[in-house]
CSV table of C-alpha atoms and ligand atoms in Angstrom, one decimal:
chain,number,residue,atom,x,y,z
A,148,LEU,CA,-66.7,-38.5,157.0
A,149,LYS,CA,-70.3,-37.5,156.1
A,150,ALA,CA,-69.7,-33.9,157.0
A,151,LYS,CA,-66.5,-33.8,155.1
A,152,TYR,CA,-68.0,-35.1,151.8
A,153,LEU,CA,-71.3,-33.3,152.0
A,154,GLY,CA,-69.3,-30.1,152.5
A,155,LEU,CA,-66.9,-30.8,149.6
A,156,ILE,CA,-69.8,-31.7,147.3
A,157,SER,CA,-71.8,-28.6,148.0
A,158,GLY,CA,-68.6,-26.5,147.3
A,159,ALA,CA,-67.8,-28.3,144.0
A,160,GLU,CA,-67.7,-25.8,141.1
A,161,SER,CA,-67.7,-28.1,138.1
A,162,GLU,CA,-68.9,-31.4,136.9
A,163,SER,CA,-65.3,-32.7,136.7
A,164,ALA,CA,-64.5,-31.6,140.3
A,165,LEU,CA,-67.7,-33.5,141.3
A,166,GLU,CA,-66.5,-36.6,139.4
A,167,GLU,CA,-63.2,-36.5,141.3
A,168,LEU,CA,-65.1,-36.3,144.6
A,169,ARG,CA,-67.2,-39.3,143.5
A,170,VAL,CA,-64.1,-41.4,142.8
A,171,GLN,CA,-62.5,-40.2,146.1
A,172,ALA,CA,-65.6,-41.2,148.2
A,173,VAL,CA,-67.5,-44.0,146.6
A,174,GLY,CA,-65.2,-45.1,143.7
A,175,LYS,CA,-63.7,-48.6,143.8
A,176,LYS,CA,-60.8,-47.4,145.9
A,177,GLY,CA,-62.7,-44.6,147.5
A,178,GLU,CA,-62.6,-43.9,151.2
A,179,ILE,CA,-66.1,-45.2,151.9
A,180,SER,CA,-65.6,-48.3,149.7
A,181,LEU,CA,-62.4,-49.2,151.6
A,182,LYS,CA,-64.3,-48.8,154.9
A,183,MET,CA,-67.0,-51.1,153.6
A,184,ARG,CA,-64.3,-53.7,152.7
A,185,GLU,CA,-63.2,-53.6,156.3
A,186,LEU,CA,-66.6,-54.9,157.4
A,187,GLY,CA,-65.3,-58.4,156.6
A,188,LYS,CA,-62.8,-58.2,159.4
A,189,MET,CA,-65.3,-57.2,162.0
A,190,THR,CA,-67.2,-59.3,164.4
A,191,PRO,CA,-70.8,-60.1,163.4
A,192,GLU,CA,-72.0,-57.7,166.1
A,193,GLU,CA,-69.8,-54.8,164.9
A,194,ARG,CA,-70.8,-55.6,161.3
A,195,GLN,CA,-74.5,-55.4,162.2
A,196,VAL,CA,-74.0,-51.9,163.5
A,197,MET,CA,-71.5,-50.6,160.9
A,198,GLY,CA,-73.0,-52.3,157.8
A,199,PRO,CA,-76.3,-50.3,157.6
A,200,LYS,CA,-74.5,-47.1,158.7
A,201,LEU,CA,-72.0,-47.3,155.9
A,202,ASN,CA,-74.7,-48.2,153.4
A,203,ALA,CA,-76.8,-45.2,154.4
A,204,LEU,CA,-73.7,-43.0,154.2
A,205,LYS,CA,-73.0,-44.3,150.7
A,206,ASP,CA,-76.6,-43.6,149.6
A,207,GLU,CA,-76.6,-40.2,151.1
A,208,ILE,CA,-73.4,-39.2,149.3
A,209,ASN,CA,-74.6,-40.6,146.0
A,210,SER,CA,-77.8,-38.6,146.2
A,211,ALA,CA,-75.9,-35.5,147.2
A,212,LEU,CA,-73.7,-36.0,144.1
A,213,ALA,CA,-76.7,-36.4,141.9
A,214,ALA,CA,-78.4,-33.3,143.3
A,215,LYS,CA,-75.3,-31.2,142.9
A,216,LYS,CA,-74.8,-32.5,139.4
A,217,ALA,CA,-78.3,-31.4,138.4
A,218,GLY,CA,-77.7,-28.1,140.1
A,219,LEU,CA,-74.5,-27.5,138.1
A,220,ALA,CA,-76.3,-28.4,134.8
A,221,ASP,CA,-79.1,-25.9,135.5
A,222,ALA,CA,-76.5,-23.2,136.3
A,223,ALA,CA,-74.6,-24.0,133.1
A,224,LEU,CA,-77.9,-23.7,131.1
A,225,ASP,CA,-78.7,-20.4,132.7
A,226,GLU,CA,-75.2,-19.2,131.8
A,227,ARG,CA,-75.6,-20.2,128.2
A,228,LEU,CA,-79.1,-18.6,127.9
A,229,LYS,CA,-77.7,-15.4,129.2
A,230,ALA,CA,-74.7,-15.5,126.8
A,231,GLU,CA,-76.9,-16.3,123.8
A,232,TRP,CA,-79.5,-13.7,124.4
A,233,LEU,CA,-80.3,-11.6,121.4
A,234,ASP,CA,-82.3,-8.4,120.8
A,235,VAL,CA,-85.0,-9.3,118.3
A,236,THR,CA,-86.0,-5.6,118.2
A,237,LEU,CA,-82.8,-4.5,116.6
A,238,PRO,CA,-83.3,-3.3,113.0
A,239,THR,CA,-82.4,-5.8,110.3
A,240,ARG,CA,-79.8,-5.2,107.6
A,241,THR,CA,-81.4,-4.2,104.3
A,242,GLN,CA,-81.9,-7.1,102.0
A,243,ARG,CA,-81.9,-6.3,98.2
A,244,GLN,CA,-84.0,-8.5,96.1
A,245,GLY,CA,-83.2,-9.3,92.4
A,246,SER,CA,-85.8,-8.9,89.7
A,247,ILE,CA,-86.5,-9.7,86.1
A,248,HIS,CA,-84.8,-7.4,83.6
A,249,PRO,CA,-87.2,-5.0,81.9
A,250,VAL,CA,-86.4,-6.4,78.5
A,251,SER,CA,-87.3,-9.9,79.7
A,252,GLN,CA,-90.4,-8.6,81.3
A,253,VAL,CA,-91.6,-7.0,78.0
A,254,TRP,CA,-90.5,-10.1,76.1
A,255,GLU,CA,-92.7,-12.2,78.4
A,256,GLU,CA,-95.6,-9.7,78.1
A,257,CYS,CA,-95.4,-9.8,74.3
A,258,THR,CA,-95.5,-13.6,74.3
A,259,ALA,CA,-98.5,-13.6,76.6
A,260,ILE,CA,-100.5,-11.1,74.6
A,261,PHE,CA,-99.9,-12.8,71.3
A,262,ALA,CA,-100.6,-16.2,72.9
A,263,ASP,CA,-104.1,-14.8,73.7
A,264,MET,CA,-104.5,-14.2,70.0
A,265,GLY,CA,-103.5,-17.7,69.1
A,266,PHE,CA,-99.8,-17.2,68.2
A,267,ALA,CA,-97.4,-19.9,69.3
A,268,VAL,CA,-93.7,-19.2,70.0
A,269,ALA,CA,-91.1,-20.3,67.4
A,270,GLU,CA,-87.3,-20.1,67.7
A,271,GLY,CA,-84.2,-20.1,65.6
A,272,PRO,CA,-80.5,-19.8,66.1
A,273,GLN,CA,-78.7,-16.5,66.7
A,274,ILE,CA,-75.8,-17.7,64.5
A,275,GLU,CA,-77.6,-18.1,61.2
A,276,THR,CA,-76.5,-19.1,57.7
A,277,ASP,CA,-76.6,-16.2,55.2
A,278,TRP,CA,-79.1,-18.2,53.3
A,279,TYR,CA,-81.8,-18.1,56.0
A,280,ASN,CA,-80.9,-14.5,57.0
A,281,PHE,CA,-80.8,-13.1,53.5
A,282,ASP,CA,-81.3,-15.3,50.4
A,283,ALA,CA,-84.4,-17.1,51.6
A,284,LEU,CA,-85.9,-13.8,52.4
A,285,ASN,CA,-85.4,-12.6,48.9
A,286,ILE,CA,-82.3,-10.6,49.6
A,287,PRO,CA,-79.8,-11.9,47.1
A,288,GLY,CA,-76.0,-11.4,47.4
A,289,HIS,CA,-75.8,-8.1,45.5
A,290,HIS,CA,-78.9,-6.6,47.2
A,291,PRO,CA,-78.2,-3.2,48.9
A,292,ALA,CA,-80.2,-4.3,51.9
A,293,ARG,CA,-77.2,-6.6,52.9
A,294,ALA,CA,-74.9,-3.6,53.0
A,295,GLU,CA,-77.4,-1.5,54.9
A,296,MET,CA,-77.9,-4.1,57.6
A,297,ASP,CA,-74.4,-3.6,59.2
A,298,THR,CA,-74.1,-7.4,59.4
A,299,PHE,CA,-71.6,-9.2,61.7
A,300,TYR,CA,-70.1,-11.9,59.5
A,301,MET,CA,-68.6,-15.0,61.2
A,302,HIS,CA,-64.9,-15.5,60.3
A,303,ARG,CA,-64.2,-18.6,58.2
A,304,ALA,CA,-60.8,-20.2,58.0
A,305,GLU,CA,-59.3,-20.9,54.6
A,306,GLY,CA,-60.6,-24.3,53.4
A,307,ASP,CA,-63.7,-24.2,55.7
A,308,ASP,CA,-66.4,-25.2,53.3
A,309,ARG,CA,-69.4,-24.7,55.5
A,310,PRO,CA,-71.8,-22.1,54.2
A,311,PRO,CA,-71.1,-18.6,55.4
A,312,HIS,CA,-72.7,-17.7,58.7
A,313,VAL,CA,-73.8,-14.3,60.2
A,314,LEU,CA,-75.1,-13.1,63.5
A,315,ARG,CA,-78.8,-12.8,62.5
A,316,THR,CA,-79.6,-9.2,61.7
A,317,HIS,CA,-83.4,-9.8,62.3
A,318,THR,CA,-85.8,-12.5,63.5
A,319,SER,CA,-87.2,-12.9,60.0
A,320,PRO,CA,-85.1,-16.1,59.2
A,321,VAL,CA,-87.4,-17.8,61.7
A,322,GLN,CA,-90.2,-17.2,59.2
A,323,ILE,CA,-88.5,-19.7,56.9
A,324,ARG,CA,-87.5,-22.1,59.6
A,325,SER,CA,-91.0,-22.3,61.0
A,326,LEU,CA,-92.6,-22.7,57.6
A,327,GLU,CA,-90.2,-25.6,56.9
A,328,ALA,CA,-91.0,-27.1,60.2
A,329,THR,CA,-94.7,-26.9,60.3
A,330,GLY,CA,-96.0,-25.8,56.9
A,331,ALA,CA,-99.2,-23.8,56.5
A,332,PRO,CA,-101.5,-22.7,58.0
A,333,THR,CA,-99.4,-21.2,60.8
A,334,ARG,CA,-99.5,-18.4,63.4
A,335,ILE,CA,-96.3,-17.8,65.3
A,336,ILE,CA,-94.2,-15.2,66.9
A,337,CYS,CA,-90.5,-15.3,67.5
A,338,PRO,CA,-89.0,-13.1,70.2
A,339,GLY,CA,-85.2,-13.1,70.1
A,340,ARG,CA,-81.8,-11.5,70.1
A,341,VAL,CA,-80.5,-9.9,66.9
A,342,TYR,CA,-77.3,-8.2,66.0
A,343,ARG,CA,-76.2,-5.2,64.0
A,344,ALA,CA,-72.9,-3.2,64.1
A,345,ASP,CA,-74.5,0.0,65.2
A,346,TYR,CA,-74.2,2.1,68.4
A,347,ASP,CA,-75.8,5.3,69.6
A,348,GLN,CA,-78.6,6.5,71.9
A,349,THR,CA,-81.2,4.3,70.2
A,350,HIS,CA,-79.0,1.5,68.8
A,351,THR,CA,-77.0,-1.2,70.5
A,352,PRO,CA,-75.1,-4.0,68.6
A,353,MET,CA,-77.3,-6.6,70.3
A,354,PHE,CA,-81.0,-5.9,70.6
A,355,HIS,CA,-84.3,-7.7,70.6
A,356,GLN,CA,-87.1,-8.2,68.1
A,357,VAL,CA,-90.3,-10.1,68.0
A,358,GLU,CA,-91.3,-11.5,64.6
A,359,GLY,CA,-94.9,-12.3,63.8
A,360,LEU,CA,-96.1,-14.6,61.0
A,361,ALA,CA,-99.7,-15.6,60.1
A,362,ILE,CA,-100.3,-17.7,57.0
A,363,ASP,CA,-103.6,-19.1,55.9
A,364,ARG,CA,-105.7,-19.1,52.7
A,365,ASP,CA,-107.2,-15.6,52.9
A,366,ILE,CA,-105.2,-13.6,55.5
A,367,SER,CA,-105.0,-9.9,54.6
A,368,MET,CA,-103.5,-6.6,55.7
A,369,ALA,CA,-106.7,-5.9,57.5
A,370,ASN,CA,-106.0,-8.9,59.8
A,371,LEU,CA,-102.5,-7.5,60.4
A,372,LYS,CA,-103.9,-4.1,61.4
A,373,TRP,CA,-106.3,-5.6,63.8
A,374,VAL,CA,-103.7,-7.8,65.4
A,375,LEU,CA,-101.3,-4.9,65.9
A,376,GLU,CA,-103.9,-2.5,67.3
A,377,GLU,CA,-105.1,-5.2,69.7
A,378,PHE,CA,-101.5,-5.9,70.7
A,379,PHE,CA,-100.6,-2.3,71.4
A,380,SER,CA,-103.8,-1.6,73.3
A,381,ALA,CA,-103.2,-4.6,75.5
A,382,TYR,CA,-99.5,-3.7,75.9
A,383,PHE,CA,-99.9,0.0,76.7
A,384,GLY,CA,-103.2,-0.5,78.6
A,385,THR,CA,-105.0,2.1,76.5
A,386,LYS,CA,-106.5,2.3,73.0
A,387,VAL,CA,-103.6,2.9,70.6
A,388,LYS,CA,-104.2,4.0,67.0
A,389,THR,CA,-101.7,2.8,64.3
A,390,ARG,CA,-100.7,4.4,61.1
A,391,PHE,CA,-99.5,2.3,58.1
A,392,ARG,CA,-96.9,4.0,55.9
A,393,ALA,CA,-96.0,2.4,52.5
A,394,SER,CA,-92.5,1.1,52.7
A,395,HIS,CA,-90.3,-1.5,51.1
A,396,PHE,CA,-88.8,-4.8,52.4
A,397,PRO,CA,-87.5,-7.4,50.0
A,398,PHE,CA,-89.5,-10.1,51.9
A,399,THR,CA,-92.9,-8.5,51.9
A,400,GLU,CA,-95.1,-7.1,49.2
A,401,PRO,CA,-96.8,-4.8,49.8
A,402,SER,CA,-94.8,-3.5,52.8
A,403,ALA,CA,-95.7,-1.0,55.5
A,404,GLU,CA,-93.9,0.6,58.3
A,405,VAL,CA,-96.2,1.0,61.3
A,406,ASP,CA,-96.4,4.0,63.6
A,407,ILE,CA,-98.3,4.3,66.9
A,408,GLN,CA,-100.1,7.4,68.1
A,409,CYS,CA,-98.4,9.4,70.7
A,410,SER,CA,-97.9,12.9,72.2
A,411,TRP,CA,-94.6,14.6,72.8
A,412,GLU,CA,-94.4,17.0,75.7
A,413,ASN,CA,-91.1,18.5,76.8
A,414,GLY,CA,-89.2,15.4,76.1
A,415,THR,CA,-91.7,12.8,77.4
A,416,VAL,CA,-93.6,10.5,75.0
A,417,LYS,CA,-97.1,9.4,75.8
A,418,VAL,CA,-98.5,6.6,73.8
A,419,GLY,CA,-102.2,6.5,72.8
A,420,GLU,CA,-102.9,10.2,72.9
A,421,GLY,CA,-102.0,13.4,70.9
A,422,ASP,CA,-101.3,13.8,67.2
A,423,GLY,CA,-97.7,12.6,67.0
A,424,TRP,CA,-96.6,9.3,65.5
A,425,LEU,CA,-93.7,7.0,66.3
A,426,GLU,CA,-92.3,4.2,64.2
A,427,VAL,CA,-92.3,0.9,65.9
A,428,LEU,CA,-92.2,-1.9,63.3
A,429,GLY,CA,-91.9,-3.1,59.8
A,430,SER,CA,-94.5,-5.4,58.2
A,431,GLY,CA,-96.3,-6.5,55.1
A,432,MET,CA,-97.8,-9.4,53.1
A,433,VAL,CA,-95.2,-12.2,52.9
A,434,HIS,CA,-93.5,-12.2,49.5
A,435,PRO,CA,-94.4,-15.3,47.3
A,436,LYS,CA,-90.7,-16.0,47.0
A,437,VAL,CA,-90.4,-16.2,50.8
A,438,LEU,CA,-93.3,-18.7,51.0
A,439,GLN,CA,-91.6,-20.7,48.3
A,440,ALA,CA,-88.3,-20.7,50.1
A,441,GLY,CA,-90.2,-22.0,53.2
A,442,GLY,CA,-91.6,-24.8,51.1
A,443,ILE,CA,-95.2,-23.7,50.7
A,444,ASP,CA,-97.2,-22.9,47.6
A,445,PRO,CA,-97.9,-19.2,47.2
A,446,ASN,CA,-100.9,-19.9,45.0
A,447,GLU,CA,-102.6,-21.6,47.9
A,448,TRP,CA,-101.3,-19.7,50.9
A,449,GLN,CA,-100.8,-16.1,51.9
A,450,GLY,CA,-100.4,-14.0,55.0
A,451,PHE,CA,-98.7,-11.2,56.9
A,452,ALA,CA,-95.4,-10.8,58.7
A,453,PHE,CA,-94.1,-8.1,61.0
A,454,GLY,CA,-90.9,-7.4,63.0
A,455,MET,CA,-91.0,-5.2,66.0
A,456,GLY,CA,-88.3,-3.9,68.3
A,457,ILE,CA,-88.8,-5.2,71.9
A,458,ASP,CA,-86.4,-2.7,73.4
A,459,ARG,CA,-88.0,0.1,71.6
A,460,ILE,CA,-91.5,-0.6,73.0
A,461,ALA,CA,-89.9,-1.2,76.4
A,462,MET,CA,-88.3,2.3,76.3
A,463,LEU,CA,-91.7,3.8,75.3
A,464,LYS,CA,-93.6,2.1,78.1
A,465,TYR,CA,-91.1,3.0,80.8
A,466,GLY,CA,-90.1,6.4,79.5
A,467,ILE,CA,-86.4,5.4,79.1
A,468,PRO,CA,-84.5,7.8,76.8
A,469,ASP,CA,-81.3,5.8,76.2
A,470,LEU,CA,-81.4,2.2,75.0
A,471,ARG,CA,-77.8,1.6,76.0
A,472,ALA,CA,-78.7,1.8,79.7
A,473,PHE,CA,-80.7,-1.5,79.3
A,474,PHE,CA,-77.4,-3.4,78.9
A,475,ASP,CA,-75.1,-1.5,81.3
A,476,SER,CA,-76.2,-3.7,84.3
A,477,ASP,CA,-76.2,-0.7,86.6
A,478,LEU,CA,-78.2,-1.5,89.7
A,479,ARG,CA,-78.8,2.2,90.4
A,480,TRP,CA,-80.5,2.5,87.0
A,481,LEU,CA,-82.6,-0.6,87.5
A,482,ARG,CA,-83.7,0.8,90.9
A,483,HIS,CA,-84.4,4.3,89.5
A,484,TYR,CA,-86.9,2.8,87.1
A,485,GLY,CA,-88.4,0.6,89.7
A,486,PHE,CA,-87.1,-2.6,88.1
A,487,SER,CA,-85.2,-3.7,91.2
A,488,ALA,CA,-85.7,-3.3,95.0
B,16,LIG,N1,-87.0,-7.8,59.4
B,16,LIG,C1,-87.4,-6.4,59.3
B,16,LIG,C2,-86.4,-5.6,60.1
B,16,LIG,O1,-85.6,-6.1,60.9
B,16,LIG,C3,-88.8,-6.2,59.9
B,16,LIG,C4,-89.8,-6.9,59.1
B,16,LIG,C5,-90.2,-8.1,59.5
B,16,LIG,C6,-90.5,-6.2,58.1
B,16,LIG,C7,-91.3,-8.8,58.8
B,16,LIG,C8,-91.5,-6.9,57.4
B,16,LIG,C9,-91.9,-8.1,57.8
B,16,LIG,O2,-86.3,-4.4,59.9
């Protein structure tokens, strides 16, 4: 019996086969258990001999079962380890990483530079009433500036008596909104999206501006010039001269368009050197009527405002010739200019 079971156990190939053997040998109705039951019918002398023998046999078989079980488990583990082996030296698949869009980067950078000069960020809606977008900025209904702006008008159903709305054509309406909200003195910038029906290499129907507004008792054009030169030098990382050209905006008086110094060499523009000039923004002293529309007294307060194209200065910094590419979402383009991995 002993030889039979030890042989079977050592030959068992799986845990379930082993379990069957256990039942067969030492289970309730197993061969050895039955033999032990027969002890009752034996004489005391026979029992004294057979009892310990059977007990020893049972122990031996139990420990053989346990040992084999452990052996099988080890083998199974080895098997699994072999199957799950992986080659950690294989090259990985390329992982592309996303990045911040160049316009957003420049937007953030503008905000940071102006923040260093004490400008807080103000905001306004992109869908604006024509009062904020035009009238309050001294552009009455008949004014040619309205026609020149290529405005997107919001459709109004017949009987809709809400005031007419437009997609804001510039960030200047935020001048009025922030004066209404905080009064004077104030120093804010407003970066944001603006809309005009225009499309070519340097115009897209949606683009970005950053508005600036500084109002106090004795702010002058000289302060404006300092702020702008400080901004451009920080932004381009080199001293940048500015040139003020007399201009006209209904909401500033006097008004100036501002150019920055640059060189043009076979198609590439370099800012901060050479004797060329490039227009980057409109500006001026805020018109008294605009201060009034914003609810502050023009006899007490004065200041400057400017509006600059964020996309325009992004193109200059990164040497990008076509504005439209900014909004094509072409990953090859983003990678080419180093904006994405
Ligand atoms: N709003 C003007 C534009 O979009 C720019 C500007 C802003 C000019 C503030 C003067 C003062 O062209």
